[in-house]
PDB file of C-alpha atoms in Angstrom:
ATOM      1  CA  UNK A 843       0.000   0.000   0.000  1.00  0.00           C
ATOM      2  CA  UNK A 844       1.019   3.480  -0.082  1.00  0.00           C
ATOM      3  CA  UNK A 845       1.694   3.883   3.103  1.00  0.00           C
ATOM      4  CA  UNK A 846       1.606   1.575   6.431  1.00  0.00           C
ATOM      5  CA  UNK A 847      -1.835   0.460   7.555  1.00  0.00           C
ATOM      6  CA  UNK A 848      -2.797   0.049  11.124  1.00  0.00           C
ATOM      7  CA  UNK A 849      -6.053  -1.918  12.672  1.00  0.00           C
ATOM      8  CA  UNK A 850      -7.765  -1.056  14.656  1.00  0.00           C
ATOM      9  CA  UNK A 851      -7.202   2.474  15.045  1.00  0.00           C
ATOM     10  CA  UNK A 852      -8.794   2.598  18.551  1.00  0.00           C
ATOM     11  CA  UNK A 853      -9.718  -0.242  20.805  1.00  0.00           C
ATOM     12  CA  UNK A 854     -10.498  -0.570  23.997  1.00  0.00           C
ATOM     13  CA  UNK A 855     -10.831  -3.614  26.141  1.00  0.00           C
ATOM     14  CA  UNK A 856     -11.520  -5.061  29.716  1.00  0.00           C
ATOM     15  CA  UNK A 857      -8.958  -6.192  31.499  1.00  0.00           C
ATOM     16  CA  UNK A 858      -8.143  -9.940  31.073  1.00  0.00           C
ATOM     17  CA  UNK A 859      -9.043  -9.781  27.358  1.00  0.00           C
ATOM     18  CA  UNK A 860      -6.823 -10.443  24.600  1.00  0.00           C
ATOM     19  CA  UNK A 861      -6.179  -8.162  21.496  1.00  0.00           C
ATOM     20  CA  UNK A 862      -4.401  -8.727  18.439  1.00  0.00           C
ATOM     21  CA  UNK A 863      -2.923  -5.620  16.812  1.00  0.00           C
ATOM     22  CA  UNK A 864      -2.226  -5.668  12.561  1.00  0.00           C
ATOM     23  CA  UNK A 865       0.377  -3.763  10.458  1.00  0.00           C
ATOM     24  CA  UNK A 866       0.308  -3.623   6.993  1.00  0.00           C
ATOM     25  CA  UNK A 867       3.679  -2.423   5.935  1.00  0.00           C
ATOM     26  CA  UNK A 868       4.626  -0.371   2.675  1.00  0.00           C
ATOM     27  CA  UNK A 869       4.741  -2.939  -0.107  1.00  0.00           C
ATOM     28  CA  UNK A 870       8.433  -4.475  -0.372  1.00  0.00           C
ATOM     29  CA  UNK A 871       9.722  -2.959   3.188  1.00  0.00           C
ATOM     30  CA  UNK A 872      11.414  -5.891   4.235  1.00  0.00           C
ATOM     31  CA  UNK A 873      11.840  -4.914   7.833  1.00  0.00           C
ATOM     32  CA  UNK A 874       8.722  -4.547  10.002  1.00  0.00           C
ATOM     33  CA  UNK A 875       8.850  -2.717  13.723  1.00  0.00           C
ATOM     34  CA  UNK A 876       6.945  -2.637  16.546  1.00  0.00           C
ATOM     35  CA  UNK A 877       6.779   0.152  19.029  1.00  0.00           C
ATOM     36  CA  UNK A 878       4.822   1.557  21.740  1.00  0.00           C
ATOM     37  CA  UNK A 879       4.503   5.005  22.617  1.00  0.00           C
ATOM     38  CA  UNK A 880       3.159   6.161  25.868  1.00  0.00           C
ATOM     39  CA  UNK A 881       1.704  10.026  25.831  1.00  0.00           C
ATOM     40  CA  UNK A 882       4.385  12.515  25.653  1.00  0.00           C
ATOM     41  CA  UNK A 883       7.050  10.175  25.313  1.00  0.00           C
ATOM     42  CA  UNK A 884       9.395   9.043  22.803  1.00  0.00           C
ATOM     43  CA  UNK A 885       8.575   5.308  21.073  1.00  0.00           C
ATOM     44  CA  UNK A 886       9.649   2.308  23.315  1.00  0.00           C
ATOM     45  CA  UNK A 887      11.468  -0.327  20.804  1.00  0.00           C
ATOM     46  CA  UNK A 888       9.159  -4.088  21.026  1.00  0.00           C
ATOM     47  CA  UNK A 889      10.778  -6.278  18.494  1.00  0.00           C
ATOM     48  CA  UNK A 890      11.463  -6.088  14.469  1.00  0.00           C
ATOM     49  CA  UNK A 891      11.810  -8.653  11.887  1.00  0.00           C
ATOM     50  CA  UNK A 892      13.408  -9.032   8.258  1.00  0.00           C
ATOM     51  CA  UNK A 893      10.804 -10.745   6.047  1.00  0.00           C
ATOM     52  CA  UNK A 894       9.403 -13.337   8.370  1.00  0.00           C
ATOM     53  CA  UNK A 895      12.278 -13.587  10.651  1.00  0.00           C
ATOM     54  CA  UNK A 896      11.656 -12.606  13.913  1.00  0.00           C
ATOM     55  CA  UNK A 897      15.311 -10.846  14.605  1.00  0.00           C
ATOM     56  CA  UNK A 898      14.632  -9.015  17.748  1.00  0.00           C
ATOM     57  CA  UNK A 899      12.175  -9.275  20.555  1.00  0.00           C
ATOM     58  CA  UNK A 900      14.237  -7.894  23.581  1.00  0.00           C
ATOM     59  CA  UNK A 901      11.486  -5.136  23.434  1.00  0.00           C
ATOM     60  CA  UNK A 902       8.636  -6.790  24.628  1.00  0.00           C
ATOM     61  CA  UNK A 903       7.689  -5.889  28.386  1.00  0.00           C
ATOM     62  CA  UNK A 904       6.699  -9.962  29.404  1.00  0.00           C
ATOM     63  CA  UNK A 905       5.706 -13.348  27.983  1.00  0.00           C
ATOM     64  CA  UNK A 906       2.094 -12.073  27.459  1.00  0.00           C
ATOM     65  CA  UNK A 907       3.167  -9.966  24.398  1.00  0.00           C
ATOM     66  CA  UNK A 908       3.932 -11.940  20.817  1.00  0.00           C
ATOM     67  CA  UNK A 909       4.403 -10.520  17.547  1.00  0.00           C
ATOM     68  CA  UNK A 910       4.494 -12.625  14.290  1.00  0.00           C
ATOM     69  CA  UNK A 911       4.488 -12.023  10.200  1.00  0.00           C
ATOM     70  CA  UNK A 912       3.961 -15.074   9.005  1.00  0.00           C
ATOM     71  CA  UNK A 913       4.802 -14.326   5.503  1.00  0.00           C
ATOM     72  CA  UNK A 914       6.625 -11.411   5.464  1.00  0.00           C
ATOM     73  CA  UNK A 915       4.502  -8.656   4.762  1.00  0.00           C
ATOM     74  CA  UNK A 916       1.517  -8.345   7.987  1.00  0.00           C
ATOM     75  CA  UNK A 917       1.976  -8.650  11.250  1.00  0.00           C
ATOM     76  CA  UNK A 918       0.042  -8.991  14.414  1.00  0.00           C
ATOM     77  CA  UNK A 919       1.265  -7.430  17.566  1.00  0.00           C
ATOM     78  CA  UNK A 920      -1.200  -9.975  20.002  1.00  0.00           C
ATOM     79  CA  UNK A 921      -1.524  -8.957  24.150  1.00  0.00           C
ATOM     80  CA  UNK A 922      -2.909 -11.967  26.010  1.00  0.00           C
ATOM     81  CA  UNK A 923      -4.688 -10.825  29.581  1.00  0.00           C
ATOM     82  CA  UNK A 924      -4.506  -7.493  28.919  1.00  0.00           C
ATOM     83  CA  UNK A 925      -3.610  -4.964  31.865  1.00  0.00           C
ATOM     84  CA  UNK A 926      -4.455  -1.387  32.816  1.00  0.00           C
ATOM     85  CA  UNK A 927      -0.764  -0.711  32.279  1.00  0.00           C
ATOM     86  CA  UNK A 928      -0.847  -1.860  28.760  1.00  0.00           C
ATOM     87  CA  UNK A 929      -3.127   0.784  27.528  1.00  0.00           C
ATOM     88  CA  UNK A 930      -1.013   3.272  25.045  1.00  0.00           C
ATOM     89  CA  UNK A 931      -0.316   3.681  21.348  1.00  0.00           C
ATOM     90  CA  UNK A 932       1.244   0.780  19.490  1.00  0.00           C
ATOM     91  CA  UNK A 933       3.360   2.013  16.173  1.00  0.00           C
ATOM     92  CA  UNK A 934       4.292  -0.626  13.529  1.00  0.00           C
ATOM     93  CA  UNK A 935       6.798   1.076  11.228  1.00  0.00           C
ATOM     94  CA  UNK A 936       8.518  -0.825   8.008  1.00  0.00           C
ATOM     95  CA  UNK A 937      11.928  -0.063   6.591  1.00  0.00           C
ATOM     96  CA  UNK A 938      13.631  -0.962   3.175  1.00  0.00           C
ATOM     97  CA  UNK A 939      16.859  -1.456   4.999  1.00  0.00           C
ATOM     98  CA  UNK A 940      17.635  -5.283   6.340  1.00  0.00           C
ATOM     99  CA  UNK A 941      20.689  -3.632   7.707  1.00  0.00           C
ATOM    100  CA  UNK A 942      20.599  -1.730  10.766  1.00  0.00           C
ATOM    101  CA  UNK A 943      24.246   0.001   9.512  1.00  0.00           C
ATOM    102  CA  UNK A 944      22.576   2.287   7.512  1.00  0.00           C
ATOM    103  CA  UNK A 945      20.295   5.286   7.901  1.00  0.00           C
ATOM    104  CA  UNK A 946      16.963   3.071   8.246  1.00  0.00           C
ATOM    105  CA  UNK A 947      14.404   5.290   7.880  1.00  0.00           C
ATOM    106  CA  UNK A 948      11.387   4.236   9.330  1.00  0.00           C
ATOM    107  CA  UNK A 949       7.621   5.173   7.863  1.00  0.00           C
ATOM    108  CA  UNK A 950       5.572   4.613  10.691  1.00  0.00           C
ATOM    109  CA  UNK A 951       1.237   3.902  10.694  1.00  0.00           C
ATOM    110  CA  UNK A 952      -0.938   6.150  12.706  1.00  0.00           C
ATOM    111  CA  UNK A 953      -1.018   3.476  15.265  1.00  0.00           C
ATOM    112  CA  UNK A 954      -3.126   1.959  17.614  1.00  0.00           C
ATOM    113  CA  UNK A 955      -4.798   3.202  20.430  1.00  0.00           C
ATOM    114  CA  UNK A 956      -5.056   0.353  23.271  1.00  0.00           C
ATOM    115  CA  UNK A 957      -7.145   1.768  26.352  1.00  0.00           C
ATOM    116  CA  UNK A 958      -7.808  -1.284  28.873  1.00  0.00           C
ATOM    117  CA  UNK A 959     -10.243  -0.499  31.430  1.00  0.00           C
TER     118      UNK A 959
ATOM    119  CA  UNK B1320      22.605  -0.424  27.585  1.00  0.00           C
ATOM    120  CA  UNK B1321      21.908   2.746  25.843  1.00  0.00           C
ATOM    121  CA  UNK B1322      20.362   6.328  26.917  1.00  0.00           C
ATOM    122  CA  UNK B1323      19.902   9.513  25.343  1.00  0.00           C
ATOM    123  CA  UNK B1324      19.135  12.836  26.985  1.00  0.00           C
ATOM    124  CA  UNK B1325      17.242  15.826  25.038  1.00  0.00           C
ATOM    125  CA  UNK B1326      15.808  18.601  26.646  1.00  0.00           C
ATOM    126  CA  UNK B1327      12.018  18.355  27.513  1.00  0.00           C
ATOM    127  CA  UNK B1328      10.645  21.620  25.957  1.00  0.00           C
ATOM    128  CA  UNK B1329      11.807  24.825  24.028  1.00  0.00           C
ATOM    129  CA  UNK B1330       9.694  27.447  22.828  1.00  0.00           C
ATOM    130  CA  UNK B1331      10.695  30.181  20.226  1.00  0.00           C
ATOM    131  CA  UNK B1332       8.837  32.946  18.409  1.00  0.00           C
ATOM    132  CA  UNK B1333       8.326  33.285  14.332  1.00  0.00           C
ATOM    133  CA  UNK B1334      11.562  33.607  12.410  1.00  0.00           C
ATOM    134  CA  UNK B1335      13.902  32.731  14.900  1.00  0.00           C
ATOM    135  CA  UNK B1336      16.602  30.016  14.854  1.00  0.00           C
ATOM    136  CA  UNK B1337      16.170  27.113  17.723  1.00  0.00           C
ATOM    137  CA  UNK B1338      18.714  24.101  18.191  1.00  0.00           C
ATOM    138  CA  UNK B1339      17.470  20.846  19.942  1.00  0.00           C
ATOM    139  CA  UNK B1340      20.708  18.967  21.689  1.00  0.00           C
ATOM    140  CA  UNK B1341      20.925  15.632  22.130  1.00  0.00           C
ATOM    141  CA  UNK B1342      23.541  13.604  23.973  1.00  0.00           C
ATOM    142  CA  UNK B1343      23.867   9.920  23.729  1.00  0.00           C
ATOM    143  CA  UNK B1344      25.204   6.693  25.531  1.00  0.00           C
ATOM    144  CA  UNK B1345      25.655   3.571  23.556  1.00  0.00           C
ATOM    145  CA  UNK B1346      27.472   0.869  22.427  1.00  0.00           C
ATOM    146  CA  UNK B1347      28.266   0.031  18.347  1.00  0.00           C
ATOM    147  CA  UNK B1348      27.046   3.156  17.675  1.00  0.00           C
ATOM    148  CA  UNK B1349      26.055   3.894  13.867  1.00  0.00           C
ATOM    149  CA  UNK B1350      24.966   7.251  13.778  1.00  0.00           C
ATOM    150  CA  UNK B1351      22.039   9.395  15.284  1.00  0.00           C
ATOM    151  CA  UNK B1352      18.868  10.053  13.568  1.00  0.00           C
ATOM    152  CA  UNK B1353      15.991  12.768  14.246  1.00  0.00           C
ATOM    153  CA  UNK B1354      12.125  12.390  14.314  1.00  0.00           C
ATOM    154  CA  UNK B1355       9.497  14.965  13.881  1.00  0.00           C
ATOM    155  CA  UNK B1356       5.965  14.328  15.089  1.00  0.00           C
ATOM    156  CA  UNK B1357       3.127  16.745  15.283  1.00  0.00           C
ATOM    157  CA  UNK B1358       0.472  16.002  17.533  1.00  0.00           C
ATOM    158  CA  UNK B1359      -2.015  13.206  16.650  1.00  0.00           C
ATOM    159  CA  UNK B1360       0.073  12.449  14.500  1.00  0.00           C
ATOM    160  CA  UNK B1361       2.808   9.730  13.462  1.00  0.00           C
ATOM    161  CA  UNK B1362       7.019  10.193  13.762  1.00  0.00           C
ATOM    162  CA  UNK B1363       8.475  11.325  10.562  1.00  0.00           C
ATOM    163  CA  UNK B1364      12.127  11.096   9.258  1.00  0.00           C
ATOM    164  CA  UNK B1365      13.722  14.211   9.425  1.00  0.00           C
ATOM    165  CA  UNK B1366      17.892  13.212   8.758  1.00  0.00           C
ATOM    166  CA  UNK B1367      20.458  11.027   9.804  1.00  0.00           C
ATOM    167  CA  UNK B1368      23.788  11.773   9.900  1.00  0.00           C
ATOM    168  CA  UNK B1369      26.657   8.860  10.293  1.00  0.00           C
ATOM    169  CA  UNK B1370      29.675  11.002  10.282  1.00  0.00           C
ATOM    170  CA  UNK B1371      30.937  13.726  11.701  1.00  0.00           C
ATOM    171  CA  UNK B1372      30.029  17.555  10.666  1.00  0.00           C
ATOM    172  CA  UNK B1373      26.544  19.123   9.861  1.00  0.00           C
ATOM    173  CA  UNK B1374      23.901  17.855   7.108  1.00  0.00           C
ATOM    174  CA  UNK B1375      21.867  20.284   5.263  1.00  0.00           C
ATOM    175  CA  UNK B1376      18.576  20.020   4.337  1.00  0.00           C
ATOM    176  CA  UNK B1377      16.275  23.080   3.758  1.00  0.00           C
ATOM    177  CA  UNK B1378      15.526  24.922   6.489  1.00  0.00           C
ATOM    178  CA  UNK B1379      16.750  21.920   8.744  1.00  0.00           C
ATOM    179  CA  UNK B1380      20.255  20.889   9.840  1.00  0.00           C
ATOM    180  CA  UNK B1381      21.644  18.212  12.155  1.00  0.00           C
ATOM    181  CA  UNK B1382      25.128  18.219  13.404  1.00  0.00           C
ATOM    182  CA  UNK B1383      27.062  15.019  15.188  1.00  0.00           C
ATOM    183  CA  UNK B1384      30.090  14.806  17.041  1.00  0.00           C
ATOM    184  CA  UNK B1385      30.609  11.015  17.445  1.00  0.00           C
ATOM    185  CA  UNK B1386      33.975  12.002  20.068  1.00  0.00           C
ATOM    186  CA  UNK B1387      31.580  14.044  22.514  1.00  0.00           C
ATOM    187  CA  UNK B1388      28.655  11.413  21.413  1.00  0.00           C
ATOM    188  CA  UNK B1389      26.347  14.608  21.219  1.00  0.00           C
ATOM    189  CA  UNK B1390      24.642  16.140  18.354  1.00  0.00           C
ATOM    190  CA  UNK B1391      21.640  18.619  17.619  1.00  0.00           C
ATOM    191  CA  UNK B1392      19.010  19.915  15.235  1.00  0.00           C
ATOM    192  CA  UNK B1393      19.098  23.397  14.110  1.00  0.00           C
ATOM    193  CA  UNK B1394      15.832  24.481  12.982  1.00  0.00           C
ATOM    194  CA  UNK B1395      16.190  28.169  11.329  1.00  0.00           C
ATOM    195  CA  UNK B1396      13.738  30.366   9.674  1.00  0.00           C
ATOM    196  CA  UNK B1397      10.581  29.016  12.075  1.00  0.00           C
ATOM    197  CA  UNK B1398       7.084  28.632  10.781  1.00  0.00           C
ATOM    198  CA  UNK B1399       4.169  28.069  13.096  1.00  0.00           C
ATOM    199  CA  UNK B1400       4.026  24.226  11.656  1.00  0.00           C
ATOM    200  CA  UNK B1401       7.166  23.424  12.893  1.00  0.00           C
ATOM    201  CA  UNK B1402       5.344  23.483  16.281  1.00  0.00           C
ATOM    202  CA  UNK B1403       5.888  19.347  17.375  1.00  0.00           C
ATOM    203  CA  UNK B1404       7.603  16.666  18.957  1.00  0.00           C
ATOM    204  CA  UNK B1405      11.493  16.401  18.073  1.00  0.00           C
ATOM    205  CA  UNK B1406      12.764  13.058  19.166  1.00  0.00           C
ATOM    206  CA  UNK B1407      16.660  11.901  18.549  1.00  0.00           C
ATOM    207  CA  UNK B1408      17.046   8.363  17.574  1.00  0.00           C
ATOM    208  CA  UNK B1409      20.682   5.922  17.711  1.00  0.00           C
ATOM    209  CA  UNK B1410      21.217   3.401  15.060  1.00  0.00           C
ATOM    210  CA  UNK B1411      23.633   0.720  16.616  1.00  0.00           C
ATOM    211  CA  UNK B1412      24.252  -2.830  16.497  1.00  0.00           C
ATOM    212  CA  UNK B1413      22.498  -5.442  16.969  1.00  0.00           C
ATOM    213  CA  UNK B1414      18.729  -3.786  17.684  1.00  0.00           C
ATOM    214  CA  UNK B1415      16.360  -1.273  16.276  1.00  0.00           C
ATOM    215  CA  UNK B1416      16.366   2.545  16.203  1.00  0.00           C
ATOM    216  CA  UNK B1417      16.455   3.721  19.955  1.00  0.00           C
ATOM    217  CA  UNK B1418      14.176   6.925  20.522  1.00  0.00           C
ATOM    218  CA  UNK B1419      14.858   9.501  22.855  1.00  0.00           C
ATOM    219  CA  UNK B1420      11.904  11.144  25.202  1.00  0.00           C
ATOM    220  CA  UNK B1421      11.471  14.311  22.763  1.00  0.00           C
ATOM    221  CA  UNK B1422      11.877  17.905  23.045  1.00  0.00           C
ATOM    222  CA  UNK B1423       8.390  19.498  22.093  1.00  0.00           C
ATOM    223  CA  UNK B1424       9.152  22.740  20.561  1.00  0.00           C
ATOM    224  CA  UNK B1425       6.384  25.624  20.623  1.00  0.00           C
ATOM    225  CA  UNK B1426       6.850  28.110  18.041  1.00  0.00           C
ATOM    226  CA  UNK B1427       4.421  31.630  18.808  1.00  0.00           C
ATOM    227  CA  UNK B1428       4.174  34.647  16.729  1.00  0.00           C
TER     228      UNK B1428
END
């Protein structure tokens, strides 16, 4: 697509609830990121892959957070018993650079907005 | 582990030139990107530089000293839409960009 699709744009949830989070990325971006960005903060690195490769999930806070793109292109960002300290904006952002060397620009969606109640 | 420190908030009036410093702390260090996001909205590439010296573009510059591991965004001529977020970013080994907590810049006529 022409640029990098996020669903839903706003959901909110009880707590104990799972939610599953898609990015679309920019057709041919072979990297795929996730972040999260709390309200007046900067983004908080999850994890990244390169095609379908899962290269980096140091990111994610604990074992209820998984992210996978199955065949390279979407990927689900999924929360499993979701807590009040979960709510906050979840960016996916895709790269054309499988290198992290270089400048690796990042286009990021317009996100996610989790609210758990 | 890595850190960066960027001031909070700077405000500046119409015209004016404002520069947004960034320090750093990491390890295999690539070079130091910058971020612009207005509100409601999503973090946009501004530059990146890997080297040493200042980088050009428009009204925008960014400077990096890797020795002093500090560098800074100089934002001249200002317009009311450059009113945003300004967030510093490293590239290094091994993981993904690294943000820093922004400077917000308010820009008033």
């Amino acid at each position: 697509g022409a640029g990098v699709s996020q669903s839903p744009r706003y959901k909110v949830t009880k707590r104990g609830q799972d939610v599953a989070l898609r990015c679309d990325p920019i057709s041919g971006h072979v990297s795929l990121y996730w972040y999260r960005q709390a309200l007046g903060q900067g983004p908080e690195f999850l994890t990244y892959f390169n095609y379908e490769a899962q290269q980096d999930k140091s990111g994610l806070p604990n074992d209820r957070f998984s992210a996978e793109r199955p065949e390279g292109s979407i990927s689900t960002l999924t929360i499993q018993r979701t807590e009040q300290r979960d709510s906050a904006m979840y960016r996916c952002a895709s790269s054309t650079d499988r290198s992290l060397s270089g400048a690796n620009v990042l286009t990021f969606g317009a996100g996610s907005r989790l609210t758990v109640l | 582990g890595q850190s960066l420190e960027q001031p909070s908030e700077v405000t500046a009036v119409e015209g004016a030139i404002v520069q947004i410093n960034c320090t750093y702390q990491t390890s295999g260090f690539y070079g130091l990107s910058w971020y612009q996001q207005h509100d409601g909205g999503a973090p946009t590439f501004l530059s990146y530089n890997a080297l040493d010296g200042l980088e050009e573009t428009g009204r925008f510059s960014s400077f990096l000293s890797r020795s002093d591991s500090y560098g800074y965004l100089l934002l001249q001529e200002l317009q009311m839409k450059d009113s945003a977020s300004y967030f510093c970013a490293v590239n290094q080994a091994g993981t993904a960009l690294i943000f820093g907590k922004g400077t917000t810049l308010s820009v008033s006529s």
